[in-house]
Amino acid sequence: MNKILKKLELAPGIKLFEVDVPEVAAKALPGHFVIVRNSDRGERIPLTIADTDKSRGVITLIFQEVGKSTLELGLFREGDNLPCVVGPLGKPSEIEKFGTVVCIGGGVGVAPIFPIIKGLKAAGNRVLSIIGARNKELLILENEVRMYSDETYVTTDDGSYGTKGFVCDQLGSLLTNETNIDRVVAIGPSIMMKAVAEMTRPYKIPTIVSLNSIMVDGTGMCGACRVEVGGETKFTCVDGPEFDGHLVDFEMLMKRLSMYSSQEKKALDDYKGKI
Amino acid sequence: MGKLNLNRTAMPKQDPRERVLNCNEVALGYTQEQAIMEAERCIQCKKPLCIEGCPVEIDIPAFIKLIAEGDFQGSIRKMKEKNVLPAICGRVCPQEEQCEKVCILEKKGAPIAIGRLERFIADWEAAQGAIEIPPSKPSTGRKVAVVGSGPAGLTVASDLVQLGHKVTMFEALHEPGGVLIYGIPEFRLPKAIVKREVEYVQKLGVELKLNAVIGKIATVDELLEEYDAVFIGTGAGLPWFMGIPGENLNGVYSANEYLTRANLMKAYRFPEFDTPIIKGNRVATIGGGNVAMDSARTALRLGAKESMVIYRRSRQEMPAREEEIENAEEEGVVFNFLTNPVAYHGDEQNWLREMECIRMELGEPDASGRRRPVPIEGSNYRTSIDVVVVAIGNSPNPLIPQTTPGLECSKWGNIKADEGTGKTSQRGVFAGGDIVTGAATVILAMGAGRKAANAIDEYLRTGIW
């Protein structure tokens, strides 16, 4: 159960697992996430499903090694079984024919935007994708995104590949040059999603973001993942993870994301000391 | 029968000063001598009221008599005819509201300590090592899906498997037991005991599927394609907040989250366990139920210098068990009665800094019969605080109602089920426990499970809905 059929290192510190979980794969839709645990002492780690192969009963997970838990997760090898994969959780993305949709993925956020690109394309949309990373080395899934997008724009912060700059710069030129953008979907660091939402606001283009709140159970029981959307408290795990980007209180989201930063640092330091 | 013995045998407990420094169980349980002494006090009423007082109708005088006679094996066998989870019930049932309340000796102020004896006999059996597995009836070929492995689910599953049905129990979390695992703390209900009782249910033949979220991997309607009946015991879900300013500050927890981090995820052992929790010197718990007591006492064990309970009514109206209130008091939890938070104030970084409360007074009785707390205008005060735990209840988990169109729910999202049978509006689907009643007790959920099991068995045998 939960066997890792394939493991790839997509970029330094960004890993891909194909996991054999037929029950999850059968029901997984773009936008869904799973919760993974490394061990019986492990945290419950929420990861958005990056791709699904229903015929093989396989889901793809892509994660960046940023803390102890994700570093430990990265040590699993092909053929290992993950102790726990729960899902598919959350509400799926709204996939229908909107017209022209701009899909934006920043950093490891390209992974969760990919199934949405694929879904939107299959639904008959004109998909304009913007993907970005700090540098060429860290850019992931470029070919996959190109395969399902009508146009693909690549940015790197340092200009080592594609256009130098941020995904938002590229969005800026699309907003000026494209007259009929019907929807924008953006997934990446909170600061990026916030910037995207601010840019599309004057154009009144519906803008969907996928939030990466801290979670524990992921099924609506604990409320760790509270976010404020349009002044109302929502639970990312059952009400989201996708919300109207124009209504999300990103400042609060970012501050809540840093709630455990000192413990996370300690866990990471202890772990690095051990290995 | 000799003279009435009105000396209720006390149960040894860990010293309060010691126990707040550890997470081990507070109550230590009777020795054999103490158990026999207490059991001998039972006058063996001809028409025992205690059995009626028990939601699962344990033959209380019979199991107590066997203890008095020193036949512990016989006693546990008698117990398990009606209750498969005695080690848990003996610890967390509100006996003072049920069996002990109607005990004839209660009138003399010294009811038999039924809960302590129940706990004793269950722990005695566990200490023997080998647990007796009663024989099951021959297989009926019928299959039942039980959703949720908390007290209701465990009871339904074990009753039905013993009647010869094939039972699969689905649990969303990575450990079975529901609230017994994620909610009730180690110091009140050791997790090894929950594990033992769940293993017993598995040994009876129940198949357990962990990490399986029904409503996600399969809907109830899909389960009905494979199973002849479905029981829903998914418990309480979304935690309530008060809707006051500042509830999303860093450091404000729902009791569900606080206790789940501490119990299920073992955050009190961070970094040995990976899940962290915010400790903090001054911790306030909002609410007056058992969950609030559990939270306030957990805070002390996590190292809080001051742990206070904020409750809008007075001590008399507190829904928590007297025993738990006393334990909390002994451990140094400070109670602020007739007080209610109105806002939390934070800093630039969204961290909780201060709690603003208002004093209350009791007015006329409300719908619940308790006097309604009314705010005293202008009595607001602010106090510095590091962590707040909101323990004011839960609404039902929405995952199943949302994905089961045929299921009628109340406007609060509770599944509508017949009280006597657990039957819902959908053929073949039964429900019980907190998902039906709203947050209640372990034993009430077990009682609902027992009734549903009987009704499911009848439905499977007759096909009559």
XYZ file of C-alpha atoms in Angstrom:
740
model
C 0.000 0.000 0.000
C 1.132 3.572 -0.747
C 4.121 2.269 -2.675
C 6.411 4.807 -4.330
C 6.574 3.547 -7.902
C 8.813 6.293 -9.179
C 11.027 8.944 -7.610
C 12.643 11.830 -9.441
C 14.588 14.871 -8.390
C 13.045 17.592 -10.555
C 15.355 20.310 -9.298
C 17.700 20.678 -6.344
C 15.489 20.044 -3.297
C 12.321 19.437 -5.317
C 11.252 15.806 -5.521
C 8.541 13.899 -7.332
C 6.907 10.684 -6.169
C 4.462 8.586 -8.102
C 2.478 6.786 -5.442
C 0.292 3.733 -5.859
C -2.981 4.668 -4.086
C -5.842 3.374 -6.263
C -8.622 4.457 -3.875
C -7.325 8.035 -3.800
C -6.500 8.154 -7.515
C -9.987 6.946 -8.437
C -11.520 10.035 -6.857
C -8.793 12.654 -7.269
C -9.635 15.808 -9.211
C -7.526 18.889 -9.977
C -7.149 20.969 -6.809
C -7.453 18.085 -4.357
C -4.752 17.455 -1.789
C -3.618 14.533 0.327
C -2.090 14.280 3.789
C 1.104 12.289 4.074
C 3.028 11.079 7.115
C 6.639 9.902 7.240
C 6.501 7.823 10.387
C 4.450 7.176 13.475
C 6.034 10.260 14.985
C 5.525 12.393 11.931
C 3.468 15.459 11.232
C 0.493 15.296 8.938
C 1.855 17.004 5.812
C -0.667 18.392 3.301
C 0.475 18.089 -0.336
C -1.545 19.056 -3.393
C -1.894 16.270 -5.936
C 0.188 17.250 -8.978
C -1.161 14.641 -11.382
C -3.351 11.551 -11.425
C -3.274 8.457 -13.586
C -6.592 6.788 -12.854
C -5.935 3.795 -15.087
C -2.840 2.875 -13.067
C -4.255 4.043 -9.728
C -1.342 6.407 -9.272
C -1.031 9.978 -8.030
C 1.961 12.282 -8.419
C 3.215 14.297 -5.475
C 5.799 17.045 -5.839
C 7.320 18.714 -2.803
C 10.135 21.010 -1.872
C 12.413 20.045 0.979
C 12.133 23.013 3.295
C 11.907 21.589 6.810
C 12.558 18.443 8.758
C 9.416 16.652 7.643
C 9.877 17.288 3.925
C 13.602 16.468 4.115
C 12.713 13.184 5.755
C 10.028 12.556 3.161
C 12.665 13.079 0.471
C 14.651 10.152 1.863
C 12.016 7.610 0.867
C 13.173 5.556 -2.110
C 11.487 3.963 -5.067
C 9.785 0.797 -3.848
C 9.243 2.104 -0.288
C 5.747 2.408 1.126
C 4.628 5.694 2.657
C 3.175 5.015 6.108
C 0.094 7.119 5.437
C -1.564 8.822 2.475
C -5.051 10.247 3.130
C -7.260 11.843 0.555
C -8.367 13.198 -1.761
C -9.150 16.150 0.514
C -10.496 19.651 -0.013
C -12.793 20.925 -2.697
C -11.667 20.353 -6.279
C -10.925 23.239 -8.644
C -13.782 24.696 -10.569
C -13.139 23.353 -14.061
C -15.439 24.545 -16.812
C -15.235 26.462 -20.031
C -14.456 30.018 -18.989
C -12.821 31.210 -22.221
C -9.290 32.506 -21.781
C -7.645 31.533 -18.498
C -4.241 32.647 -17.286
C -2.644 30.019 -15.053
C 0.275 31.122 -12.926
C 2.643 28.844 -11.040
C 5.497 30.172 -8.954
C 8.322 27.954 -7.654
C 7.039 24.614 -6.454
C 3.525 26.061 -7.064
C 3.947 24.951 -10.667
C 3.189 21.429 -9.417
C -0.351 22.104 -8.123
C -1.208 24.440 -11.026
C -0.301 21.733 -13.563
C -3.428 19.521 -13.096
C -5.566 22.669 -13.278
C -3.931 23.666 -16.573
C -4.574 20.171 -17.848
C -8.182 20.218 -16.665
C -8.930 23.674 -18.041
C -7.427 22.758 -21.395
C -9.519 19.608 -21.596
C -12.605 21.702 -20.811
C -11.954 23.735 -23.932
C -10.344 26.864 -22.516
C -7.603 28.902 -24.099
C -4.905 28.457 -21.473
C -2.100 30.973 -21.109
C 0.421 29.716 -18.588
C 3.056 31.676 -16.728
C 5.543 29.660 -14.751
C 8.484 31.022 -12.857
C 11.320 30.132 -10.523
C 14.288 31.806 -8.864
C 16.606 30.421 -11.542
C 16.748 27.953 -14.405
C 17.768 25.065 -12.177
C 14.682 25.424 -9.986
C 12.148 25.580 -12.805
C 9.957 22.458 -12.898
C 7.447 20.845 -15.267
C 8.121 23.226 -18.157
C 7.509 20.602 -20.864
C 4.379 19.300 -19.179
C 2.935 22.804 -18.881
C 3.786 23.617 -22.497
C 2.041 20.441 -23.634
C -1.339 21.585 -22.275
C -1.066 25.363 -22.696
C -1.866 27.494 -25.721
C 0.905 29.858 -24.739
C 3.562 29.396 -22.104
C 5.667 32.159 -20.565
C 8.674 31.402 -18.408
C 10.303 33.816 -16.002
C 13.311 33.498 -13.717
C 14.215 35.996 -11.011
C 17.847 36.077 -12.121
C 17.225 35.888 -15.856
C 19.104 32.590 -16.187
C 16.253 31.301 -18.331
C 13.160 32.733 -20.025
C 12.347 36.339 -19.243
C 14.162 37.966 -16.346
C 11.729 38.964 -13.615
C 8.739 37.666 -11.704
C 5.622 35.886 -12.920
C 3.721 39.052 -12.019
C 5.730 41.102 -14.523
C 4.612 38.707 -17.222
C 1.033 38.879 -15.963
C 1.292 42.663 -16.189
C 2.064 42.553 -19.882
C -0.718 40.027 -20.529
C -3.184 42.257 -18.700
C -2.187 45.169 -20.910
C -2.035 43.256 -24.170
C -4.822 40.716 -23.850
C -8.279 42.193 -23.963
C -10.326 39.242 -22.877
C -8.914 37.351 -19.915
C -11.838 35.592 -18.259
C -10.104 34.095 -15.271
C -6.774 33.899 -13.511
C -5.616 30.997 -11.358
C -2.448 31.515 -9.338
C -0.570 29.110 -7.082
C 2.731 29.832 -5.417
C 4.183 31.648 -2.433
C 1.576 33.747 -0.580
C 3.368 36.949 -1.503
C 3.116 36.042 -5.184
C -0.575 35.160 -4.979
C -1.215 38.409 -3.144
C 0.576 40.387 -5.852
C -1.377 38.596 -8.582
C -4.672 39.352 -6.846
C -3.748 43.020 -6.486
C -2.879 43.217 -10.196
C -6.116 41.678 -11.442
C -8.361 43.560 -9.006
C -8.659 46.762 -11.099
C -9.547 44.609 -14.121
C -12.213 42.765 -12.094
C -10.968 39.441 -13.468
C -12.036 36.517 -11.244
C -8.825 35.339 -9.602
C -8.498 32.027 -7.844
C -5.663 31.221 -5.449
C -4.858 27.963 -3.632
C -3.794 28.458 -0.018
C -1.174 26.423 1.791
C -2.327 27.018 5.377
C -0.944 25.014 8.274
C -3.146 21.966 8.836
C -3.415 19.085 11.258
C -6.245 16.685 10.471
C -7.211 18.148 7.075
C -10.833 16.980 7.391
C -12.478 19.955 9.093
C -12.019 18.845 12.653
C -9.364 21.143 14.125
C -9.482 24.583 12.517
C -5.694 25.076 12.371
C -6.071 26.196 8.768
C -8.365 29.161 9.460
C -8.153 31.980 6.947
C -10.185 35.113 6.547
C -11.914 35.444 3.210
C -14.127 38.481 2.671
C -14.094 39.080 6.424
C -15.374 35.591 7.204
C -13.400 32.788 8.807
C -13.016 29.794 6.487
C -11.275 26.455 6.918
C -8.806 25.889 4.081
C -9.152 22.097 4.345
C -12.901 21.824 3.799
C -13.934 25.226 2.408
C -10.838 25.481 0.177
C -8.010 25.198 -0.557
C -9.037 27.462 -3.455
C -10.569 30.847 -2.715
C -11.355 34.142 -4.405
C -7.969 35.858 -4.347
C -9.571 39.279 -4.166
C -11.138 38.437 -0.813
C -8.314 36.561 0.946
C -6.558 38.314 3.836
C -3.029 37.445 2.699
C -1.355 39.435 5.492
C -3.014 37.226 8.071
C -2.323 34.085 6.051
C 1.386 34.869 5.936
C 1.561 35.651 9.634
C -0.307 32.484 10.512
C 2.083 30.512 8.302
C 4.961 31.718 10.469
C 3.287 30.591 13.695
C 5.684 27.725 14.281
C 8.792 29.127 12.609
C 10.947 28.890 15.733
C 9.897 25.265 16.370
C 10.372 24.464 12.683
C 13.877 25.892 12.846
C 14.691 23.897 15.951
C 13.381 20.686 14.416
C 15.416 21.321 11.285
C 18.614 22.171 13.200
C 18.270 19.085 15.407
C 17.662 16.955 12.355
C 20.619 18.335 10.424
C 22.778 17.825 13.518
C 21.778 14.165 13.552
C 22.546 13.418 9.893
C -27.392 -8.492 54.890
C -25.582 -6.656 57.661
C -25.452 -2.985 58.426
C -25.140 -0.564 55.527
C -21.556 0.407 54.845
C -21.489 4.066 53.828
C -17.732 4.381 53.504
C -17.212 4.737 49.774
C -13.740 3.443 49.044
C -11.541 6.243 47.764
C -9.415 5.667 44.682
C -5.745 6.559 44.962
C -4.589 9.418 42.729
C -1.244 10.910 41.806
C -0.330 13.864 44.010
C -1.430 17.086 42.255
C 2.046 18.661 42.561
C 3.627 15.621 40.973
C 1.059 14.911 38.307
C 1.109 18.301 36.602
C 4.738 17.548 35.803
C 3.877 14.412 33.858
C 1.241 13.205 31.420
C 0.589 9.901 33.179
C -2.839 8.928 34.343
C -4.057 10.879 37.369
C -6.268 8.218 38.949
C -4.407 5.057 39.881
C -7.241 2.557 40.249
C -8.267 0.192 43.048
C -6.143 -2.607 44.395
C -7.870 -6.003 44.601
C -8.503 -5.466 48.315
C -10.037 -2.036 47.715
C -12.197 -3.390 44.893
C -13.538 -6.237 46.992
C -14.147 -3.884 49.911
C -16.144 -1.555 47.667
C -17.990 -4.408 45.935
C -19.056 -5.820 49.281
C -20.918 -2.577 50.008
C -23.401 -3.319 47.200
C -26.664 -4.476 48.780
C -27.741 -6.349 45.610
C -31.130 -4.676 45.220
C -33.907 -6.971 44.059
C -34.995 -4.307 41.578
C -31.729 -2.623 40.713
C -32.116 0.912 39.420
C -28.479 1.157 38.359
C -29.039 -1.052 35.291
C -31.681 1.351 34.015
C -29.305 4.197 34.700
C -26.725 2.720 32.335
C -27.126 3.582 28.639
C -25.786 0.148 27.671
C -27.607 -1.704 30.486
C -24.673 -3.462 32.087
C -25.823 -6.026 34.677
C -24.178 -3.978 37.383
C -25.192 -5.919 40.524
C -24.041 -9.158 38.883
C -20.571 -7.983 37.908
C -20.120 -6.352 41.320
C -21.216 -9.512 43.151
C -18.628 -11.514 41.242
C -15.937 -9.020 42.284
C -17.033 -9.327 45.908
C -16.684 -13.096 45.559
C -13.228 -12.724 44.069
C -14.343 -14.217 40.730
C -12.751 -11.564 38.562
C -12.823 -13.657 35.399
C -16.532 -14.222 35.827
C -17.033 -10.547 36.498
C -15.316 -9.333 33.324
C -17.207 -11.918 31.289
C -20.481 -10.595 32.719
C -19.373 -7.035 31.958
C -18.473 -7.757 28.356
C -21.876 -9.230 27.631
C -23.021 -5.609 27.498
C -19.938 -3.421 27.280
C -16.878 -4.136 25.176
C -15.051 -1.003 26.334
C -15.094 -1.219 30.151
C -11.596 0.169 30.699
C -12.663 3.305 28.836
C -16.151 3.651 30.321
C -14.854 3.054 33.821
C -12.675 6.113 33.316
C -14.702 8.598 31.317
C -18.403 7.857 31.863
C -20.240 10.387 34.027
C -21.388 7.677 36.460
C -22.572 10.329 38.903
C -25.198 11.298 36.316
C -26.160 7.737 35.449
C -25.795 4.452 37.325
C -24.422 5.951 40.542
C -27.057 8.673 40.558
C -29.842 6.125 40.890
C -27.962 3.773 43.233
C -30.062 3.283 46.333
C -27.098 4.253 48.510
C -26.906 7.588 46.747
C -29.716 8.729 49.014
C -27.335 8.148 51.917
C -24.632 10.065 50.077
C -22.467 7.033 49.396
C -23.394 5.373 46.081
C -21.406 2.309 45.092
C -18.356 3.416 43.063
C -19.560 1.525 40.002
C -17.216 3.288 37.595
C -14.159 2.513 39.698
C -15.170 -1.141 39.916
C -15.765 -1.278 36.174
C -12.323 0.162 35.607
C -10.795 -2.237 38.120
C -12.195 -5.323 36.490
C -11.140 -4.230 32.999
C -7.608 -3.418 34.172
C -7.447 -6.724 36.053
C -8.196 -8.593 32.836
C -5.593 -6.641 30.879
C -2.997 -7.417 33.546
C -3.671 -11.144 33.106
C -2.363 -10.908 29.544
C -4.700 -13.285 27.774
C -8.019 -11.638 26.921
C -10.937 -13.986 26.412
C -12.591 -13.764 23.000
C -16.242 -14.795 23.182
C -17.468 -17.096 20.413
C -19.218 -15.403 17.481
C -22.428 -16.626 15.942
C -22.118 -18.373 12.548
C -21.646 -16.016 9.585
C -24.792 -14.467 8.190
C -23.075 -13.447 4.966
C -24.213 -9.843 5.537
C -21.785 -6.942 5.335
C -21.897 -3.715 7.306
C -19.767 -0.594 6.893
C -19.160 1.398 10.055
C -17.938 4.936 9.446
C -15.866 6.292 12.319
C -14.022 4.302 14.987
C -15.016 6.327 18.031
C -17.198 5.052 20.883
C -20.358 4.702 18.742
C -18.580 2.940 15.874
C -16.659 0.581 18.138
C -19.867 -0.480 19.885
C -21.837 -1.038 16.682
C -18.959 -2.916 15.104
C -18.367 -5.259 18.009
C -22.063 -5.962 18.550
C -22.656 -6.771 14.887
C -19.562 -8.905 14.408
C -20.588 -11.008 17.390
C -23.970 -11.547 15.749
C -22.217 -13.048 12.740
C -22.162 -10.090 10.361
C -19.032 -9.064 8.504
C -18.004 -5.591 9.649
C -15.573 -3.107 8.118
C -14.833 0.018 10.150
C -13.486 3.111 8.362
C -11.404 5.708 10.208
C -10.287 9.021 8.686
C -7.309 9.531 11.007
C -4.164 7.451 11.225
C -5.139 5.933 14.569
C -8.431 4.356 15.614
C -10.540 5.522 18.542
C -11.915 8.889 17.452
C -12.293 11.286 20.363
C -10.798 8.681 22.703
C -7.510 9.154 20.844
C -7.490 12.716 19.567
C -9.544 14.379 22.286
C -9.348 12.859 25.742
C -5.849 13.354 27.185
C -3.419 10.652 28.232
C -3.658 11.713 31.893
C -7.372 10.899 31.913
C -7.445 7.982 29.471
C -4.091 6.377 28.621
C -3.795 5.689 24.916
C -2.473 2.186 25.574
C -5.905 1.383 27.001
C -7.718 2.694 23.939
C -5.354 0.668 21.777
C -6.054 -2.443 23.836
C -9.818 -2.045 23.558
C -9.658 -1.378 19.817
C -7.471 -4.459 19.388
C -10.088 -6.445 21.248
C -12.744 -5.270 18.784
C -10.432 -6.293 15.930
C -9.895 -9.690 17.536
C -13.649 -10.142 17.530
C -13.286 -10.017 13.742
C -13.885 -6.384 12.814
C -11.792 -5.218 9.855
C -10.335 -1.749 10.409
C -9.404 0.591 7.559
C -7.374 3.606 8.676
C -6.736 6.810 6.693
C -10.007 6.240 4.882
C -12.182 9.348 4.652
C -15.728 8.368 3.747
C -17.311 11.084 1.660
C -13.977 11.287 -0.158
C -12.735 7.813 -1.169
C -16.319 6.577 -1.286
C -19.685 8.143 -0.599
C -22.275 6.485 1.610
C -24.266 5.665 -1.531
C -21.225 3.911 -2.973
C -20.743 1.981 0.261
C -24.329 0.754 -0.054
C -23.401 -0.912 -3.344
C -20.953 -3.111 -1.480
C -22.454 -3.297 2.005
C -25.919 -4.262 3.188
C -26.042 -1.498 5.765
C -24.002 1.555 6.765
C -23.628 3.062 10.225
C -22.432 6.665 10.463
C -20.666 7.580 13.688
C -18.428 10.384 12.511
C -18.740 12.476 15.643
C -18.346 16.151 16.149
C -16.547 18.140 13.526
C -15.958 21.795 12.847
C -15.023 23.552 16.069
C -17.105 26.545 17.066
C -15.606 29.951 17.633
C -17.428 32.861 19.225
C -17.109 35.211 16.290
C -15.363 37.897 18.357
C -12.468 40.049 17.128
C -9.026 38.486 17.197
C -9.961 34.808 17.133
C -7.598 34.149 14.239
C -4.559 35.552 16.027
C -1.559 33.257 16.349
C -1.951 31.519 19.692
C -5.738 31.132 19.627
C -6.648 27.469 19.287
C -9.839 25.499 19.071
C -9.881 22.846 21.783
C -10.002 20.255 18.995
C -6.740 21.526 17.565
C -5.040 22.010 20.934
C -5.955 18.537 22.145
C -5.305 16.879 18.770
C -1.820 18.360 18.676
C -1.179 17.293 22.260
C -2.850 13.859 22.239
C -2.986 12.381 18.757
C 0.175 14.046 17.482
C 1.974 13.952 20.859
C 3.168 17.548 20.586
C 4.033 17.489 24.296
C 6.971 15.343 23.204
C 8.150 17.754 20.463
C 10.770 17.594 18.942
C 10.906 13.825 19.489
C 7.510 13.898 17.768
C 7.335 16.263 14.808
C 4.159 18.229 15.521
C 4.715 21.448 17.503
C 2.358 23.304 19.845
C 2.529 26.816 21.271
C 3.283 26.525 24.989
C 3.075 29.837 26.768
C 3.067 30.934 30.376
C -0.452 32.276 30.640
C -3.120 30.133 29.042
C -6.867 30.781 29.099
C -9.436 28.144 28.209
C -12.889 29.353 27.254
C -15.776 27.101 28.278
C -17.015 24.991 31.154
C -17.294 21.439 29.873
C -15.059 18.393 30.141
C -13.171 19.447 27.026
C -12.372 22.762 28.702
C -11.099 20.926 31.800
C -8.974 18.665 29.593
C -7.533 21.698 27.802
C -6.781 23.697 30.960
C -5.058 20.697 32.542
C -3.141 19.940 29.343
C -1.833 23.527 29.422
C -0.335 22.919 32.879
C 1.394 19.788 31.646
C 2.800 21.712 28.704
C 4.446 24.020 31.240
C 2.002 26.910 31.656
C 2.641 28.897 34.838
C -0.976 29.991 34.934
C -3.859 28.105 33.425
C -7.246 29.722 33.769
C -10.755 28.786 32.768
C -13.094 31.528 31.585
C -16.733 30.546 31.987
C -19.714 32.805 31.476
C -21.928 31.207 34.096
C -21.089 30.125 37.660
C -19.524 26.930 38.987
C -22.937 25.437 39.606
C -23.890 25.550 35.921
C -20.646 24.039 34.653
C -21.367 21.029 32.449
C -18.028 19.382 33.288
C -17.955 16.387 35.623
C -17.486 17.334 39.266
C -14.516 14.967 39.469
C -12.778 16.738 36.577
C -13.471 20.179 38.038
C -11.970 19.018 41.340
C -8.954 17.550 39.601
C -8.426 20.826 37.769
C -8.768 22.824 40.993
C -6.325 20.564 42.820
C -3.817 21.063 40.036
C -4.052 24.827 40.307
C -6.295 25.753 37.398
C -7.824 29.152 38.212
C -11.534 29.546 37.500
C -12.950 32.862 36.356
C -16.689 32.436 36.593
C -19.279 34.865 35.262
C -16.757 36.131 32.759
C -16.805 36.065 28.981
C -14.198 37.085 26.415
C -15.266 39.857 24.065
C -12.076 40.329 22.030
C -8.475 39.240 21.682
C -5.812 41.800 20.966
C -2.642 41.033 19.063
C 0.566 42.636 17.911
C 1.802 43.587 14.456
C 2.878 40.032 13.790
C -0.603 38.669 14.486
C 0.464 37.201 17.837
C -2.057 37.089 20.643
C -1.109 39.496 23.466
C -4.199 40.358 25.471
C -7.617 38.987 26.197
C -10.498 41.369 26.815
C -13.284 40.023 29.000
C -16.545 41.265 30.372
C -18.148 40.343 33.702
C -21.502 38.595 33.615
C -24.398 38.173 35.995
C -27.090 35.510 35.991
C -30.529 36.574 34.813
C -33.702 34.615 34.192
C -33.514 30.901 33.284
C -33.154 30.256 29.537
C -34.355 27.392 27.331
C -31.829 25.025 28.943
C -33.284 25.786 32.375
C -30.015 27.382 33.451
C -29.954 31.036 34.393
C -28.956 33.109 31.408
C -25.680 34.993 31.755
C -26.036 38.699 31.014
C -23.053 41.003 30.456
C -22.519 43.774 32.993
C -22.047 46.905 30.956
C -18.783 48.708 31.421
C -17.121 45.842 33.296
C -14.619 45.086 30.530
C -11.049 44.395 31.531
C -7.913 43.359 29.682
C -5.299 40.883 30.756
C -2.126 39.696 29.083
C -2.324 36.173 27.686
C -0.119 33.880 25.583
C -2.467 31.133 24.468
C -6.266 30.898 24.312
C -8.100 27.609 23.846
C -11.702 27.953 22.700
C -13.650 24.992 24.103
C -17.268 25.903 23.425
C -18.274 22.937 21.284
C -18.418 21.698 17.716
C -20.805 21.474 14.851
C -21.157 18.096 13.126
C -18.574 17.083 10.560
C -20.021 18.064 7.167
C -18.190 15.563 4.924
C -20.892 12.895 4.906
C -24.021 15.091 4.931
C -22.523 17.081 2.021
C -21.937 13.976 -0.077
C -25.084 12.003 0.771
C -28.075 13.732 -0.841
C -30.592 11.233 0.539
C -29.701 11.970 4.139
C -31.920 14.390 6.043
C -30.120 16.728 8.392
C -31.159 19.334 10.921
C -30.467 22.972 10.183
C -27.310 22.641 12.273
C -26.105 19.780 10.093
C -26.793 16.923 12.500
C -27.988 13.779 10.793
C -31.615 13.036 11.647
C -31.888 9.564 13.116
C -34.563 7.746 15.083
C -33.667 7.716 18.758
C -34.623 4.107 19.333
C -33.029 2.585 16.222
C -30.608 5.063 14.672
C -32.488 4.795 11.375
C -31.931 7.779 9.090
C -34.070 9.026 6.225
C -32.161 6.750 3.870
C -32.835 3.032 3.659
C -29.989 0.933 5.027
C -28.256 3.900 6.638
C -28.083 4.291 10.410
C -26.380 6.956 12.509
C -25.558 7.592 16.145
C -23.335 9.480 18.538
C -22.308 13.130 18.309
C -23.122 13.357 14.569
C -26.774 12.946 15.601
C -26.952 14.494 19.078
C -24.261 17.138 18.911
C -21.356 16.916 21.352
C -22.292 14.587 24.218
C -20.566 11.806 26.146
C -18.720 8.606 25.278
C -21.342 6.425 26.915
C -24.282 8.125 25.211
C -22.585 7.477 21.886
C -22.089 3.866 22.916
C -25.722 3.625 23.942
C -26.785 4.922 20.534
C -24.402 2.403 18.967
C -25.970 -0.434 20.934
C -29.505 0.522 19.832
C -28.406 0.940 16.215
C -26.668 -2.449 16.265
C -29.901 -4.124 17.364
C -31.854 -2.323 14.656
C -29.238 -3.096 11.988
C -29.297 -6.765 12.949
C -33.052 -6.828 12.649
C -32.946 -5.028 9.303
C -30.344 -7.455 7.964
C -32.343 -10.462 9.086
C -35.785 -9.279 7.952
C -35.064 -6.772 5.205
C -37.829 -4.640 6.708
C -37.053 -0.926 6.936
